[in-house]
Short mmCIF file of C-alpha atoms in Angstrom, two decimals:
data_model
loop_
_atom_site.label_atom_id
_atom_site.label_comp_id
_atom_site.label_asym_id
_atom_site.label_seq_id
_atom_site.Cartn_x
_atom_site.Cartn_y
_atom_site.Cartn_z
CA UNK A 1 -59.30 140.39 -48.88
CA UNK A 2 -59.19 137.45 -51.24
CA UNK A 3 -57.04 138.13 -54.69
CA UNK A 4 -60.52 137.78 -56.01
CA UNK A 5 -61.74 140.13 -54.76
CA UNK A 6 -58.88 142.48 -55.08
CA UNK A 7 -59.18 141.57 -58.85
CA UNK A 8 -62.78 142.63 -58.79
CA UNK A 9 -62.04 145.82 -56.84
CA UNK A 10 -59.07 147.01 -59.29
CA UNK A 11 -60.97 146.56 -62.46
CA UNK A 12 -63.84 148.46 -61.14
CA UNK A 13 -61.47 151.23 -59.85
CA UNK A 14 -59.74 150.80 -63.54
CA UNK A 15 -63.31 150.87 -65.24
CA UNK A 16 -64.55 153.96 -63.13
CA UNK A 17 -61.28 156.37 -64.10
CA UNK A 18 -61.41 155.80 -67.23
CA UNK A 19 -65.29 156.34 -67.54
CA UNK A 20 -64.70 159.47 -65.60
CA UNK A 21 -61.87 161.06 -68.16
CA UNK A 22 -63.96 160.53 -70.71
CA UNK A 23 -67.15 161.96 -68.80
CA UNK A 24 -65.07 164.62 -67.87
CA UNK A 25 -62.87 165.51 -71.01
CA UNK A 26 -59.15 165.08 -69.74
CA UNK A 27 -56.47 163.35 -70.62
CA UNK A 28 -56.45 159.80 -70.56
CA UNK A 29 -55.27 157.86 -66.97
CA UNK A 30 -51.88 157.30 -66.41
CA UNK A 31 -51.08 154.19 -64.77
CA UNK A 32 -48.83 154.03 -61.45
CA UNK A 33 -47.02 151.93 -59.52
CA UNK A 34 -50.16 152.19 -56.88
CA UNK A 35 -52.92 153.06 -59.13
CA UNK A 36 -53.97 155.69 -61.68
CA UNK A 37 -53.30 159.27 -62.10
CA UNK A 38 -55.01 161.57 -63.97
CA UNK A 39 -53.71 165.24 -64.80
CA UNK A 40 -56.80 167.11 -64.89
CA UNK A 41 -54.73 170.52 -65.04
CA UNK A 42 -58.08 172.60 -63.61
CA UNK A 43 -57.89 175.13 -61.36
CA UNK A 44 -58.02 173.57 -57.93
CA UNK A 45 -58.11 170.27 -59.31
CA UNK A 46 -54.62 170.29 -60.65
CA UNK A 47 -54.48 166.23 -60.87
CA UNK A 48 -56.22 163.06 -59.16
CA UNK A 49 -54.20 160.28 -57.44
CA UNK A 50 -56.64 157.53 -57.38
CA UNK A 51 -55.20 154.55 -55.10
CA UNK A 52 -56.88 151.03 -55.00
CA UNK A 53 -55.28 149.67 -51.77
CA UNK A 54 -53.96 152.52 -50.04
CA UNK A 55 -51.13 151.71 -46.77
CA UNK A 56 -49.74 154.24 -44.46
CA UNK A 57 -46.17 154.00 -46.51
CA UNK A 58 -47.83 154.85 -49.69
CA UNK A 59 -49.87 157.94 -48.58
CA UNK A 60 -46.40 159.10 -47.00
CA UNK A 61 -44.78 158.66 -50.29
CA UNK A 62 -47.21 160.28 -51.85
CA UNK A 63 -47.59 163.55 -49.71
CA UNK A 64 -44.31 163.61 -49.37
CA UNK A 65 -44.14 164.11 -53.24
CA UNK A 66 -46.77 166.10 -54.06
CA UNK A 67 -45.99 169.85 -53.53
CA UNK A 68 -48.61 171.71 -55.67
CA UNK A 69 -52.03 172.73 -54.05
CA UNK A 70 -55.09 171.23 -55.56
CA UNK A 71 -53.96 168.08 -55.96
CA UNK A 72 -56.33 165.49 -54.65
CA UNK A 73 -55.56 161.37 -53.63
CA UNK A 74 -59.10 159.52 -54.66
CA UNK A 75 -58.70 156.56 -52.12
CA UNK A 76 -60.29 153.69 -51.31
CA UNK A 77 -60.56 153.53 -48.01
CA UNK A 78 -62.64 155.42 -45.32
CA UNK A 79 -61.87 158.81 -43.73
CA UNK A 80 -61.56 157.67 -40.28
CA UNK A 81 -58.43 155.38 -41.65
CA UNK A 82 -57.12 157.77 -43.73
CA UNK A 83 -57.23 161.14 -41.64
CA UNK A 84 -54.41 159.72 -38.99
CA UNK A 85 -52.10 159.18 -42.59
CA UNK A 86 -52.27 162.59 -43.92
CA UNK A 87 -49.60 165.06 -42.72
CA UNK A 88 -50.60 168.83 -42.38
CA UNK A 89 -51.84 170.91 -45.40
CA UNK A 90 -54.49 168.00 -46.42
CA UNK A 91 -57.80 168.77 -45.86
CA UNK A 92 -61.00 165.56 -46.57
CA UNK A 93 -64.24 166.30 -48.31
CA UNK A 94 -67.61 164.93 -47.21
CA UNK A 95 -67.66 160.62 -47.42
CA UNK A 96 -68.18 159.02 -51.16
CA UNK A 97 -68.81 155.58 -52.12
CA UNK A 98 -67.64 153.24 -55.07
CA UNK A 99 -70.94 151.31 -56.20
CA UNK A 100 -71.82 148.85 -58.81
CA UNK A 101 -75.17 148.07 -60.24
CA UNK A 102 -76.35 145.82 -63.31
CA UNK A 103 -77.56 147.51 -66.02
CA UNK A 104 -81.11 146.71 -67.47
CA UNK A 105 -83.28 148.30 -70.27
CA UNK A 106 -86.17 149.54 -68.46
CA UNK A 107 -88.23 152.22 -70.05
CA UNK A 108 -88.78 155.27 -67.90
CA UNK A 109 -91.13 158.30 -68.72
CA UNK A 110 -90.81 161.61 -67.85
CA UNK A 111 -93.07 162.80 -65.04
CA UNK A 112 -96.25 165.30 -66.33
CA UNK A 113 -94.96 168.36 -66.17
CA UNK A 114 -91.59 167.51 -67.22
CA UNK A 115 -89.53 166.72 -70.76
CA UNK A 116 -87.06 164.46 -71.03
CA UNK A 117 -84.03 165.26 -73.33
CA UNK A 118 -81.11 162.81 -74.55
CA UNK A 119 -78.02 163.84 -75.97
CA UNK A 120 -74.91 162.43 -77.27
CA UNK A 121 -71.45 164.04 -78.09
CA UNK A 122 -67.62 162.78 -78.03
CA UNK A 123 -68.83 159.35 -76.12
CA UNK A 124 -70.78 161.25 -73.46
CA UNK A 125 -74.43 160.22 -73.11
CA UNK A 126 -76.07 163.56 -71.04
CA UNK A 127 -80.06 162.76 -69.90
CA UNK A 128 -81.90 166.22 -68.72
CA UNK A 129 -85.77 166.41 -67.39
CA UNK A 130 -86.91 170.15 -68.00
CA UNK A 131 -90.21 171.74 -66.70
CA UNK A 132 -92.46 173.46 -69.09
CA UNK A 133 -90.42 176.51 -69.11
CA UNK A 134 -86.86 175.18 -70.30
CA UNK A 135 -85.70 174.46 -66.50
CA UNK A 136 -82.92 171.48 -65.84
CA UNK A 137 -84.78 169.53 -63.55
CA UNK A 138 -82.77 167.00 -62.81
CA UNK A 139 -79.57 166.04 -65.13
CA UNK A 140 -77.19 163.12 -65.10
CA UNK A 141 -74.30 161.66 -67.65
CA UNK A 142 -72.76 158.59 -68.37
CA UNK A 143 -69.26 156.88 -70.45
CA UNK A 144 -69.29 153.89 -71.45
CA UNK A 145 -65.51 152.08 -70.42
CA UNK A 146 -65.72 148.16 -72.14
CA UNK A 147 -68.05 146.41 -70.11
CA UNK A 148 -68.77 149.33 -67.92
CA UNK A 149 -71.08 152.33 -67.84
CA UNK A 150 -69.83 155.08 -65.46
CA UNK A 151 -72.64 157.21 -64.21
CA UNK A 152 -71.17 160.89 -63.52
CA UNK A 153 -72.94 164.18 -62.58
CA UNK A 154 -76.60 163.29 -61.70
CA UNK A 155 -78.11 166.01 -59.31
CA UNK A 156 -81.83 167.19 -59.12
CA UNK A 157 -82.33 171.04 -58.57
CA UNK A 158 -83.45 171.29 -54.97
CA UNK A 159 -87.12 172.37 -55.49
CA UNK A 160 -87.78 169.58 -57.79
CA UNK A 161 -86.38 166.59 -55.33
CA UNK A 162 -88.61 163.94 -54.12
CA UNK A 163 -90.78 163.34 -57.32
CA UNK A 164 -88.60 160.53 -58.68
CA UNK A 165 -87.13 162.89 -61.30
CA UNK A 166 -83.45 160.93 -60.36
CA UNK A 167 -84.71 157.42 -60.99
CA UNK A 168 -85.82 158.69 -64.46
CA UNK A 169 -82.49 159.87 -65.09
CA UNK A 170 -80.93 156.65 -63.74
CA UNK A 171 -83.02 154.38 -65.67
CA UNK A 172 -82.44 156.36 -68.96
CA UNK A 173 -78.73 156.10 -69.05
CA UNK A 174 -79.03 152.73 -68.20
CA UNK A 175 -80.85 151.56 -70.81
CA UNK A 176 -78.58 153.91 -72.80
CA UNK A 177 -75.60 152.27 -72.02
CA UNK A 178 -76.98 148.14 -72.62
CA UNK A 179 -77.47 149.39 -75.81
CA UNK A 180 -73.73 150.11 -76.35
CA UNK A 181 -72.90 146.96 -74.48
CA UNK A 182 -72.34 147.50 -71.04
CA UNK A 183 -73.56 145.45 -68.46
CA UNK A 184 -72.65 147.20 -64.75
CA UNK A 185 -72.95 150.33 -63.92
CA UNK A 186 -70.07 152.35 -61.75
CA UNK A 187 -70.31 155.46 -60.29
CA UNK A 188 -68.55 157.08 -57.02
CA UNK A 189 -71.64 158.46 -55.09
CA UNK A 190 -72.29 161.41 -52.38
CA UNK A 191 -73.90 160.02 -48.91
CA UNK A 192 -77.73 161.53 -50.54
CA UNK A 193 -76.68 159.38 -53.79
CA UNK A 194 -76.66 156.82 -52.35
CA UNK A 195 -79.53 156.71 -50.79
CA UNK A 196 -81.16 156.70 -54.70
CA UNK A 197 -78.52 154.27 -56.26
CA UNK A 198 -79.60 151.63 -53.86
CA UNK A 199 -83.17 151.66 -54.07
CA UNK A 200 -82.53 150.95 -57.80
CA UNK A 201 -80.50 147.89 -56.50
CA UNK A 202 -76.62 149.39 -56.75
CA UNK A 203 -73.75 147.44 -54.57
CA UNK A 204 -71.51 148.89 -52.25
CA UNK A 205 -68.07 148.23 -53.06
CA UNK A 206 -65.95 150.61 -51.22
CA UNK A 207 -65.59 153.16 -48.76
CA UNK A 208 -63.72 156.46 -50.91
CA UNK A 209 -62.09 159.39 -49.33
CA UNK A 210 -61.14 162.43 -51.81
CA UNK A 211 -58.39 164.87 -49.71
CA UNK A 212 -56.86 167.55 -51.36
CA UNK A 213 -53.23 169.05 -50.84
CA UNK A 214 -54.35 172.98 -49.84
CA UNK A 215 -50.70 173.86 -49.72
#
C-alpha cells in the first residue's frame, strides 16, 4: 500500500470513529499507539479497539492485554486473515465493510403510503419513513465528523424491504449532511448494506472484521 493511500485509509478510519461516538453517545476516541479506542462501557460492548493496519504482533499484544469479556477489536482486515491471529476465547461476527461515497443534495420523497420524518438532537441527524399508522418503516442516522458524514443505523423493517424505502433514507441524510458541509459519506456496512450503498455509488475501502473477547 502506498503512504497515500495509507493516509487516505487512516483519516477515513479517524473520520468514521469519531462520527460513530457521536452517533452513538460515548465518550470521545482515545487515540493509541495502533489506532483508536473507544470505552463504550455497555453491557457486552465494554470498549472497541479499532485498528487501521492490523499485524499478527499487534493482535497478540492486544489479546494478550485485554482480559474483560465484551471487548471487541474493529479491524481492518478480512476474517479469513484475522481468524488464524486470534487466540481462544475470541469469537468473529458476520463480514462488514468500510465504504465511502460523495455526498450530493438530491431530493427524495417519501413513497405513497409512507411519511417521512427528520429530526435533529445533540449533532445526530435521525431520518424515519412511517406507514399510515405510526410504523418505523425504515430508519437511518447520521454525524457529521469535519468533512465527513458517518451514516449509522439504517435498517428497513423486514415486511417493508424492496420498495426503495432505504434509498429514501440514504438520500435524505445526505442531503442533510452537504448542508452542514460534508462532502463523503462513511459508514461500516453489513454484507445486505452493501448491496444498497453501492447502487447509490458508495466505494469499497476495506475489508472489517469485528471479534469480541467472550472470556
Amino acid at each position: 500500500m502506498t503512504k497515500a493511500l495509507e493516509s487516505t485509509r487512516l483519516d477515513t478510519v479517524r473520520a468514521w470513529v469519531d462520527g460513530w461516538t457521536v452517533s452513538r453517545g460515548t465518550p470521545p476516541p482515545v487515540t493509541e499507539p495502533w489506532g483508536l479506542r473507544v470505552d463504550t462501557g455497555l453491557p457486552g460492548h465494554v470498549a472497541r479497539h479499532v485498528v487501521p493496519d492490523p499485524t499478527p504482533a499487534l493482535i497478540q499484544r492486544l489479546t494478550s492485554a485485554i482480559k474483560v469479556p465484551g471487548t471487541w477489536l474493529k479491524l481492518c482486515a478480512p476474517a479469513e486473515l484475522i481468524a488464524p491471529w486470534l487466540p481462544p476465547g475470541w469469537a468473529i461476527d458476520p463480514p462488514e465493510y468500510l465504504m465511502t461515497g460523495t455526498l450530493t443534495r438530491e431530493h427524495a420523497a417519501a413513497p405513497p403510503g409512507y411519511t417521512l420524518a427528520v429530526t435533529t438532537r445533540a449533532g445526530v441527524t435521525v431520518a424515519r419513513l412511517l406507514t399510515d399508522a405510526g410504523e418505523i418503516a425504515a430508519r437511518g442516522q447520521l454525524a457529521t465528523a469535519g468533512w465527513a458524514a458517518v451514516v449509522d443505523r439504517v435498517e428497513t423493517a423486514e415486511n417493508h424491504r424492496r420498495r426503495g424505502l432505504g434509498v429514501v433514507v440514504m438520500k435524505t441524510l445526505a442531503a442533510t449532511a452537504v448542508s452542514r458541509g460534508a462532502t463523503t459519506g462513511v459508514l461500516v456496512a453489513t454484507p445486505e448494506g452493501r448491496k444498497l450503498y453501492e447502487s447509490l455509488g458508495w466505494r469499497l475501502r476495506s475489508p472489517m472484521t469485528a471479534a469480541v473477547f467472550t472470556g
